[in-house]
């Protein structure tokens, strides 16, 4: 089953003792398999049953992390929508600059006014 791609996966520090039991070659294959799974949702088939069992346990954590990430994204999206809805209903944001250059020019004018008042 193809899952939505997330920008990263977490490598949990409590995995280190387990991963240290593998050879360097196995670690490389295992990390690539985890990244492929996180990116495509395709589960690897290891010839070594211990590697397959290890992947299954790590896969569960990757899935939990993905679910947590997706929930956080959904919550942030809903919060942003609520904020924009409130802002559209309010007059408070009508005075906000939409042009960055205009904003910078206004700040420079304000700074110049401060200098003039300071000189008097």
mmCIF file of N, CA and C in Angstrom:
data_model
loop_
_atom_site.group_PDB
_atom_site.id
_atom_site.type_symbol
_atom_site.label_atom_id
_atom_site.label_comp_id
_atom_site.label_asym_id
_atom_site.label_seq_id
_atom_site.Cartn_x
_atom_site.Cartn_y
_atom_site.Cartn_z
ATOM 1 N N UNK A 1 0.846 -1.180 0.000
ATOM 2 C CA UNK A 1 0.000 0.000 0.000
ATOM 3 C C UNK A 1 0.889 1.241 0.000
ATOM 4 N N UNK A 2 0.702 2.110 -0.990
ATOM 5 C CA UNK A 2 1.490 3.343 -1.067
ATOM 6 C C UNK A 2 0.941 4.366 -0.093
ATOM 7 N N UNK A 3 1.843 4.913 0.693
ATOM 8 C CA UNK A 3 1.452 5.914 1.673
ATOM 9 C C UNK A 3 1.991 7.264 1.248
ATOM 10 N N UNK A 4 1.390 8.315 1.789
ATOM 11 C CA UNK A 4 1.838 9.673 1.512
ATOM 12 C C UNK A 4 3.290 9.827 1.977
ATOM 13 N N UNK A 5 4.088 10.432 1.133
ATOM 14 C CA UNK A 5 5.490 10.637 1.457
ATOM 15 C C UNK A 5 5.635 11.741 2.498
ATOM 16 N N UNK A 6 6.432 11.488 3.497
ATOM 17 C CA UNK A 6 6.756 12.489 4.498
ATOM 18 C C UNK A 6 8.181 12.962 4.224
ATOM 19 N N UNK A 7 8.550 14.146 4.672
ATOM 20 C CA UNK A 7 9.869 14.678 4.333
ATOM 21 C C UNK A 7 11.033 14.001 5.057
ATOM 22 N N UNK A 8 10.753 13.249 6.108
ATOM 23 C CA UNK A 8 11.836 12.652 6.894
ATOM 24 C C UNK A 8 11.284 11.516 7.742
ATOM 25 N N UNK A 9 12.192 10.724 8.282
ATOM 26 C CA UNK A 9 11.798 9.750 9.294
ATOM 27 C C UNK A 9 12.669 9.983 10.524
ATOM 28 N N UNK A 10 12.127 9.611 11.654
ATOM 29 C CA UNK A 10 12.888 9.721 12.894
ATOM 30 C C UNK A 10 13.730 8.475 13.089
ATOM 31 N N UNK A 11 14.948 8.670 13.506
ATOM 32 C CA UNK A 11 15.802 7.555 13.925
ATOM 33 C C UNK A 11 15.856 7.657 15.444
ATOM 34 N N UNK A 12 15.250 6.717 16.108
ATOM 35 C CA UNK A 12 15.153 6.764 17.568
ATOM 36 C C UNK A 12 16.451 6.269 18.205
ATOM 37 N N UNK A 13 16.899 6.988 19.207
ATOM 38 C CA UNK A 13 18.165 6.641 19.853
ATOM 39 C C UNK A 13 18.114 5.297 20.564
ATOM 40 N N UNK A 14 16.930 4.858 20.959
ATOM 41 C CA UNK A 14 16.856 3.555 21.613
ATOM 42 C C UNK A 14 17.007 2.400 20.620
ATOM 43 N N UNK A 15 17.097 2.693 19.336
ATOM 44 C CA UNK A 15 17.342 1.659 18.327
ATOM 45 C C UNK A 15 18.818 1.277 18.257
ATOM 46 N N UNK A 16 19.692 2.101 18.811
ATOM 47 C CA UNK A 16 21.134 1.915 18.598
ATOM 48 C C UNK A 16 21.647 0.551 19.068
ATOM 49 N N UNK A 17 21.214 0.100 20.215
ATOM 50 C CA UNK A 17 21.701 -1.191 20.729
ATOM 51 C C UNK A 17 21.285 -2.333 19.816
ATOM 52 N N UNK A 18 20.086 -2.241 19.281
ATOM 53 C CA UNK A 18 19.603 -3.278 18.368
ATOM 54 C C UNK A 18 20.383 -3.246 17.065
ATOM 55 N N UNK A 19 20.576 -2.069 16.526
ATOM 56 C CA UNK A 19 21.282 -1.941 15.257
ATOM 57 C C UNK A 19 22.748 -2.353 15.378
ATOM 58 N N UNK A 20 23.347 -2.124 16.546
ATOM 59 C CA UNK A 20 24.751 -2.508 16.751
ATOM 60 C C UNK A 20 24.964 -4.018 16.620
ATOM 61 N N UNK A 21 23.916 -4.798 16.769
ATOM 62 C CA UNK A 21 24.023 -6.259 16.639
ATOM 63 C C UNK A 21 24.198 -6.691 15.187
ATOM 64 N N UNK A 22 23.957 -5.786 14.254
ATOM 65 C CA UNK A 22 24.070 -6.099 12.834
ATOM 66 C C UNK A 22 25.479 -5.803 12.325
ATOM 67 N N UNK A 23 25.839 -6.469 11.236
ATOM 68 C CA UNK A 23 27.121 -6.158 10.596
ATOM 69 C C UNK A 23 26.963 -4.824 9.857
ATOM 70 N N UNK A 24 28.080 -4.223 9.453
ATOM 71 C CA UNK A 24 28.024 -2.951 8.725
ATOM 72 C C UNK A 24 27.233 -3.114 7.427
ATOM 73 N N UNK A 25 27.404 -4.219 6.759
ATOM 74 C CA UNK A 25 26.664 -4.482 5.521
ATOM 75 C C UNK A 25 25.165 -4.573 5.800
ATOM 76 N N UNK A 26 24.807 -5.257 6.870
ATOM 77 C CA UNK A 26 23.400 -5.387 7.234
ATOM 78 C C UNK A 26 22.802 -4.038 7.639
ATOM 79 N N UNK A 27 23.592 -3.247 8.361
ATOM 80 C CA UNK A 27 23.106 -1.917 8.772
ATOM 81 C C UNK A 27 22.780 -1.085 7.541
ATOM 82 N N UNK A 28 23.663 -1.092 6.560
ATOM 83 C CA UNK A 28 23.423 -0.330 5.328
ATOM 84 C C UNK A 28 22.153 -0.782 4.631
ATOM 85 N N UNK A 29 21.992 -2.080 4.488
ATOM 86 C CA UNK A 29 20.794 -2.625 3.835
ATOM 87 C C UNK A 29 19.542 -2.292 4.639
ATOM 88 N N UNK A 30 19.675 -2.341 5.950
ATOM 89 C CA UNK A 30 18.531 -2.080 6.826
ATOM 90 C C UNK A 30 18.090 -0.615 6.753
ATOM 91 N N UNK A 31 19.044 0.298 6.803
ATOM 92 C CA UNK A 31 18.735 1.727 6.728
ATOM 93 C C UNK A 31 18.087 2.050 5.381
ATOM 94 N N UNK A 32 18.634 1.512 4.299
ATOM 95 C CA UNK A 32 18.049 1.746 2.978
ATOM 96 C C UNK A 32 16.628 1.193 2.921
ATOM 97 N N UNK A 33 16.416 0.016 3.504
ATOM 98 C CA UNK A 33 15.075 -0.577 3.521
ATOM 99 C C UNK A 33 14.098 0.306 4.303
ATOM 100 N N UNK A 34 14.542 0.857 5.436
ATOM 101 C CA UNK A 34 13.677 1.748 6.224
ATOM 102 C C UNK A 34 13.326 3.004 5.424
ATOM 103 N N UNK A 35 14.313 3.599 4.773
ATOM 104 C CA UNK A 35 14.069 4.804 3.978
ATOM 105 C C UNK A 35 13.142 4.504 2.801
ATOM 106 N N UNK A 36 13.366 3.384 2.124
ATOM 107 C CA UNK A 36 12.482 2.995 1.024
ATOM 108 C C UNK A 36 11.056 2.787 1.521
ATOM 109 N N UNK A 37 10.912 2.124 2.658
ATOM 110 C CA UNK A 37 9.576 1.895 3.206
ATOM 111 C C UNK A 37 8.901 3.223 3.539
ATOM 112 N N UNK A 38 9.629 4.118 4.186
ATOM 113 C CA UNK A 38 9.054 5.416 4.555
ATOM 114 C C UNK A 38 8.672 6.223 3.321
ATOM 115 N N UNK A 39 9.429 6.081 2.256
ATOM 116 C CA UNK A 39 9.192 6.847 1.034
ATOM 117 C C UNK A 39 8.109 6.242 0.151
ATOM 118 N N UNK A 40 8.064 4.922 0.047
ATOM 119 C CA UNK A 40 7.159 4.276 -0.903
ATOM 120 C C UNK A 40 6.077 3.428 -0.249
ATOM 121 N N UNK A 41 6.292 3.007 0.996
ATOM 122 C CA UNK A 41 5.343 2.103 1.653
ATOM 123 C C UNK A 41 5.590 0.646 1.299
ATOM 124 N N UNK A 42 6.590 0.387 0.479
ATOM 125 C CA UNK A 42 6.899 -0.986 0.055
ATOM 126 C C UNK A 42 7.772 -1.668 1.108
ATOM 127 N N UNK A 43 7.289 -2.790 1.613
ATOM 128 C CA UNK A 43 8.037 -3.517 2.637
ATOM 129 C C UNK A 43 9.105 -4.391 1.999
ATOM 130 N N UNK A 44 10.308 -4.396 2.574
ATOM 131 C CA UNK A 44 11.381 -5.232 2.030
ATOM 132 C C UNK A 44 11.179 -6.688 2.423
ATOM 133 N N UNK A 45 11.790 -7.568 1.685
ATOM 134 C CA UNK A 45 11.797 -8.997 2.014
ATOM 135 C C UNK A 45 13.253 -9.406 2.221
ATOM 136 N N UNK A 46 13.650 -9.514 3.474
ATOM 137 C CA UNK A 46 15.016 -9.927 3.807
ATOM 138 C C UNK A 46 15.105 -11.449 3.787
ATOM 139 N N UNK A 47 16.229 -11.953 3.327
ATOM 140 C CA UNK A 47 16.459 -13.406 3.363
ATOM 141 C C UNK A 47 16.686 -13.868 4.799
ATOM 142 N N UNK A 48 17.303 -13.008 5.583
ATOM 143 C CA UNK A 48 17.609 -13.307 6.985
ATOM 144 C C UNK A 48 16.356 -13.030 7.828
ATOM 145 N N UNK A 49 15.836 -14.055 8.479
ATOM 146 C CA UNK A 49 14.619 -13.904 9.288
ATOM 147 C C UNK A 49 14.790 -12.908 10.433
ATOM 148 N N UNK A 50 15.987 -12.839 11.009
ATOM 149 C CA UNK A 50 16.198 -11.898 12.112
ATOM 150 C C UNK A 50 16.113 -10.453 11.603
ATOM 151 N N UNK A 51 16.617 -10.195 10.399
ATOM 152 C CA UNK A 51 16.517 -8.851 9.809
ATOM 153 C C UNK A 51 15.051 -8.532 9.506
ATOM 154 N N UNK A 52 14.307 -9.535 9.025
ATOM 155 C CA UNK A 52 12.894 -9.325 8.718
ATOM 156 C C UNK A 52 12.116 -8.999 9.993
ATOM 157 N N UNK A 53 12.404 -9.738 11.065
ATOM 158 C CA UNK A 53 11.725 -9.500 12.343
ATOM 159 C C UNK A 53 12.075 -8.116 12.887
ATOM 160 N N UNK A 54 13.329 -7.748 12.764
ATOM 161 C CA UNK A 54 13.769 -6.432 13.222
ATOM 162 C C UNK A 54 13.058 -5.333 12.438
ATOM 163 N N UNK A 55 12.962 -5.520 11.133
ATOM 164 C CA UNK A 55 12.282 -4.518 10.315
ATOM 165 C C UNK A 55 10.819 -4.375 10.733
ATOM 166 N N UNK A 56 10.152 -5.474 11.003
ATOM 167 C CA UNK A 56 8.742 -5.424 11.393
ATOM 168 C C UNK A 56 8.561 -4.574 12.650
ATOM 169 N N UNK A 57 9.457 -4.740 13.621
ATOM 170 C CA UNK A 57 9.321 -3.952 14.851
ATOM 171 C C UNK A 57 9.623 -2.467 14.606
ATOM 172 N N UNK A 58 10.604 -2.166 13.765
ATOM 173 C CA UNK A 58 10.931 -0.776 13.452
ATOM 174 C C UNK A 58 9.838 -0.160 12.582
ATOM 175 N N UNK A 59 9.249 -0.957 11.701
ATOM 176 C CA UNK A 59 8.177 -0.507 10.814
ATOM 177 C C UNK A 59 7.012 0.047 11.631
ATOM 178 N N UNK A 60 6.699 -0.615 12.721
ATOM 179 C CA UNK A 60 5.595 -0.162 13.568
ATOM 180 C C UNK A 60 5.866 1.241 14.120
ATOM 181 N N UNK A 61 7.105 1.496 14.503
ATOM 182 C CA UNK A 61 7.460 2.822 15.016
ATOM 183 C C UNK A 61 7.421 3.856 13.894
ATOM 184 N N UNK A 62 7.892 3.491 12.714
ATOM 185 C CA UNK A 62 7.848 4.402 11.570
ATOM 186 C C UNK A 62 6.392 4.763 11.264
ATOM 187 N N UNK A 63 5.512 3.766 11.319
ATOM 188 C CA UNK A 63 4.081 4.021 11.071
ATOM 189 C C UNK A 63 3.479 4.931 12.140
ATOM 190 N N UNK A 64 3.847 4.714 13.410
ATOM 191 C CA UNK A 64 3.346 5.591 14.485
ATOM 192 C C UNK A 64 3.848 7.023 14.294
ATOM 193 N N UNK A 65 5.114 7.163 13.932
ATOM 194 C CA UNK A 65 5.685 8.491 13.700
ATOM 195 C C UNK A 65 4.982 9.188 12.531
ATOM 196 N N UNK A 66 4.705 8.428 11.471
ATOM 197 C CA UNK A 66 4.014 8.984 10.306
ATOM 198 C C UNK A 66 2.615 9.463 10.706
ATOM 199 N N UNK A 67 1.907 8.641 11.470
ATOM 200 C CA UNK A 67 0.560 9.005 11.899
ATOM 201 C C UNK A 67 0.595 10.272 12.756
ATOM 202 N N UNK A 68 1.561 10.340 13.655
ATOM 203 C CA UNK A 68 1.710 11.523 14.508
ATOM 204 C C UNK A 68 1.996 12.762 13.658
ATOM 205 N N UNK A 69 2.858 12.625 12.663
ATOM 206 C CA UNK A 69 3.192 13.732 11.766
ATOM 207 C C UNK A 69 1.960 14.194 10.998
ATOM 208 N N UNK A 70 1.202 13.230 10.461
ATOM 209 C CA UNK A 70 0.003 13.573 9.688
ATOM 210 C C UNK A 70 -1.038 14.262 10.571
ATOM 211 N N UNK A 71 -1.193 13.798 11.814
ATOM 212 C CA UNK A 71 -2.129 14.429 12.740
ATOM 213 C C UNK A 71 -1.699 15.858 13.067
ATOM 214 N N UNK A 72 -0.393 16.044 13.252
ATOM 215 C CA UNK A 72 0.126 17.380 13.539
ATOM 216 C C UNK A 72 -0.101 18.314 12.346
ATOM 217 N N UNK A 73 0.139 17.814 11.137
ATOM 218 C CA UNK A 73 -0.086 18.620 9.941
ATOM 219 C C UNK A 73 -1.559 19.009 9.831
ATOM 220 N N UNK A 74 -2.444 18.056 10.093
ATOM 221 C CA UNK A 74 -3.879 18.323 10.017
ATOM 222 C C UNK A 74 -4.281 19.375 11.058
ATOM 223 N N UNK A 75 -3.772 19.228 12.277
ATOM 224 C CA UNK A 75 -4.086 20.180 13.341
ATOM 225 C C UNK A 75 -3.573 21.573 12.983
ATOM 226 N N UNK A 76 -2.349 21.656 12.478
ATOM 227 C CA UNK A 76 -1.786 22.951 12.082
ATOM 228 C C UNK A 76 -2.591 23.584 10.946
ATOM 229 N N UNK A 77 -3.030 22.762 10.003
ATOM 230 C CA UNK A 77 -3.832 23.253 8.893
ATOM 231 C C UNK A 77 -5.160 23.809 9.386
ATOM 232 N N UNK A 78 -5.798 23.076 10.285
ATOM 233 C CA UNK A 78 -7.073 23.535 10.842
ATOM 234 C C UNK A 78 -6.898 24.832 11.637
ATOM 235 N N UNK A 79 -5.818 24.925 12.387
ATOM 236 C CA UNK A 79 -5.540 26.147 13.153
ATOM 237 C C UNK A 79 -5.326 27.334 12.219
ATOM 238 N N UNK A 80 -4.592 27.111 11.147
ATOM 239 C CA UNK A 80 -4.348 28.195 10.180
ATOM 240 C C UNK A 80 -5.650 28.636 9.519
ATOM 241 N N UNK A 81 -6.490 27.664 9.159
ATOM 242 C CA UNK A 81 -7.781 28.010 8.547
ATOM 243 C C UNK A 81 -8.633 28.821 9.514
ATOM 244 N N UNK A 82 -8.663 28.430 10.775
ATOM 245 C CA UNK A 82 -9.433 29.172 11.778
ATOM 246 C C UNK A 82 -8.894 30.589 11.935
ATOM 247 N N UNK A 83 -7.555 30.709 11.965
ATOM 248 C CA UNK A 83 -6.928 32.018 12.129
ATOM 249 C C UNK A 83 -7.278 32.923 10.946
ATOM 250 N N UNK A 84 -7.202 32.398 9.736
ATOM 251 C CA UNK A 84 -7.509 33.203 8.560
ATOM 252 C C UNK A 84 -8.986 33.575 8.508
ATOM 253 N N UNK A 85 -9.839 32.676 8.962
ATOM 254 C CA UNK A 85 -11.268 32.985 8.994
ATOM 255 C C UNK A 85 -11.530 34.126 9.960
ATOM 256 N N UNK A 86 -10.906 34.085 11.123
ATOM 257 C CA UNK A 86 -11.055 35.167 12.107
ATOM 258 C C UNK A 86 -10.514 36.474 11.553
ATOM 259 N N UNK A 87 -9.363 36.417 10.874
ATOM 260 C CA UNK A 87 -8.736 37.622 10.349
ATOM 261 C C UNK A 87 -9.579 38.253 9.253
ATOM 262 N N UNK A 88 -10.238 37.426 8.436
ATOM 263 C CA UNK A 88 -11.081 37.963 7.375
ATOM 264 C C UNK A 88 -12.292 38.684 7.957
ATOM 265 N N UNK A 89 -12.741 38.232 9.106
ATOM 266 C CA UNK A 89 -13.890 38.845 9.767
ATOM 267 C C UNK A 89 -13.503 40.078 10.580
ATOM 268 N N UNK A 90 -12.236 40.331 10.708
ATOM 269 C CA UNK A 90 -11.772 41.427 11.561
ATOM 270 C C UNK A 90 -11.194 42.553 10.722
ATOM 271 N N UNK A 91 -11.334 43.772 11.235
ATOM 272 C CA UNK A 91 -10.739 44.932 10.573
ATOM 273 C C UNK A 91 -9.302 45.165 11.023
ATOM 274 N N UNK A 92 -8.846 44.389 11.985
ATOM 275 C CA UNK A 92 -7.530 44.614 12.573
ATOM 276 C C UNK A 92 -6.405 44.417 11.567
ATOM 277 N N UNK A 93 -6.616 43.589 10.550
ATOM 278 C CA UNK A 93 -5.531 43.281 9.633
ATOM 279 C C UNK A 93 -5.598 44.076 8.338
ATOM 280 N N UNK A 94 -6.539 45.004 8.238
ATOM 281 C CA UNK A 94 -6.646 45.805 7.025
ATOM 282 C C UNK A 94 -5.456 46.734 6.849
ATOM 283 N N UNK A 95 -4.813 47.107 7.932
ATOM 284 C CA UNK A 95 -3.696 48.038 7.840
ATOM 285 C C UNK A 95 -2.360 47.332 7.608
ATOM 286 N N UNK A 96 -2.360 45.994 7.537
ATOM 287 C CA UNK A 96 -1.109 45.268 7.333
ATOM 288 C C UNK A 96 -0.608 45.461 5.906
ATOM 289 N N UNK A 97 0.693 45.666 5.761
ATOM 290 C CA UNK A 97 1.309 45.811 4.457
ATOM 291 C C UNK A 97 1.339 44.457 3.760
ATOM 292 N N UNK A 98 1.015 44.435 2.481
ATOM 293 C CA UNK A 98 1.131 43.208 1.704
ATOM 294 C C UNK A 98 2.363 43.242 0.820
ATOM 295 N N UNK A 99 2.995 44.400 0.718
ATOM 296 C CA UNK A 99 4.183 44.563 -0.102
ATOM 297 C C UNK A 99 5.387 44.766 0.823
ATOM 298 N N UNK A 100 6.354 43.875 0.743
ATOM 299 C CA UNK A 100 7.510 43.946 1.640
ATOM 300 C C UNK A 100 8.306 45.228 1.433
ATOM 301 N N UNK A 101 8.452 45.667 0.183
ATOM 302 C CA UNK A 101 9.214 46.889 -0.086
ATOM 303 C C UNK A 101 8.533 48.110 0.520
ATOM 304 N N UNK A 102 7.214 48.137 0.448
ATOM 305 C CA UNK A 102 6.483 49.250 1.044
ATOM 306 C C UNK A 102 6.681 49.262 2.551
ATOM 307 N N UNK A 103 6.710 48.097 3.130
ATOM 308 C CA UNK A 103 6.915 47.981 4.572
ATOM 309 C C UNK A 103 8.298 48.494 4.960
ATOM 310 N N UNK A 104 9.300 48.118 4.198
ATOM 311 C CA UNK A 104 10.678 48.560 4.469
ATOM 312 C C UNK A 104 10.769 50.074 4.307
ATOM 313 N N UNK A 105 10.143 50.606 3.250
ATOM 314 C CA UNK A 105 10.163 52.060 3.019
ATOM 315 C C UNK A 105 9.496 52.798 4.169
ATOM 316 N N UNK A 106 8.381 52.271 4.677
ATOM 317 C CA UNK A 106 7.700 52.902 5.806
ATOM 318 C C UNK A 106 8.569 52.881 7.058
ATOM 319 N N UNK A 107 9.289 51.785 7.278
ATOM 320 C CA UNK A 107 10.181 51.706 8.445
ATOM 321 C C UNK A 107 11.295 52.737 8.322
ATOM 322 N N UNK A 108 11.835 52.884 7.121
ATOM 323 C CA UNK A 108 12.897 53.862 6.903
ATOM 324 C C UNK A 108 12.376 55.275 7.148
ATOM 325 N N UNK A 109 11.145 55.571 6.708
ATOM 326 C CA UNK A 109 10.551 56.879 6.958
ATOM 327 C C UNK A 109 10.391 57.121 8.449
ATOM 328 N N UNK A 110 9.927 56.091 9.169
ATOM 329 C CA UNK A 110 9.760 56.202 10.621
ATOM 330 C C UNK A 110 11.102 56.441 11.304
ATOM 331 N N UNK A 111 12.147 55.755 10.862
ATOM 332 C CA UNK A 111 13.475 55.952 11.444
ATOM 333 C C UNK A 111 13.985 57.357 11.178
ATOM 334 N N UNK A 112 13.725 57.871 9.982
ATOM 335 C CA UNK A 112 14.146 59.235 9.651
ATOM 336 C C UNK A 112 13.404 60.246 10.519
ATOM 337 N N UNK A 113 12.102 60.015 10.763
ATOM 338 C CA UNK A 113 11.335 60.908 11.628
ATOM 339 C C UNK A 113 11.915 60.907 13.036
ATOM 340 N N UNK A 114 12.293 59.736 13.511
ATOM 341 C CA UNK A 114 12.877 59.638 14.854
ATOM 342 C C UNK A 114 14.162 60.431 14.943
ATOM 343 N N UNK A 115 14.968 60.390 13.903
ATOM 344 C CA UNK A 115 16.224 61.140 13.889
ATOM 345 C C UNK A 115 15.960 62.642 13.882
ATOM 346 N N UNK A 116 14.961 63.060 13.115
ATOM 347 C CA UNK A 116 14.616 64.482 13.052
ATOM 348 C C UNK A 116 14.153 64.963 14.420
ATOM 349 N N UNK A 117 13.258 64.218 15.072
ATOM 350 C CA UNK A 117 12.770 64.607 16.385
ATOM 351 C C UNK A 117 13.881 64.600 17.425
ATOM 352 N N UNK A 118 14.818 63.699 17.271
ATOM 353 C CA UNK A 118 15.924 63.621 18.234
ATOM 354 C C UNK A 118 16.832 64.832 18.098
ATOM 355 N N UNK A 119 16.951 65.380 16.885
ATOM 356 C CA UNK A 119 17.814 66.539 16.647
ATOM 357 C C UNK A 119 17.198 67.832 17.152
ATOM 358 N N UNK A 120 15.868 67.863 17.345
ATOM 359 C CA UNK A 120 15.200 69.091 17.788
ATOM 360 C C UNK A 120 15.136 69.174 19.249
#
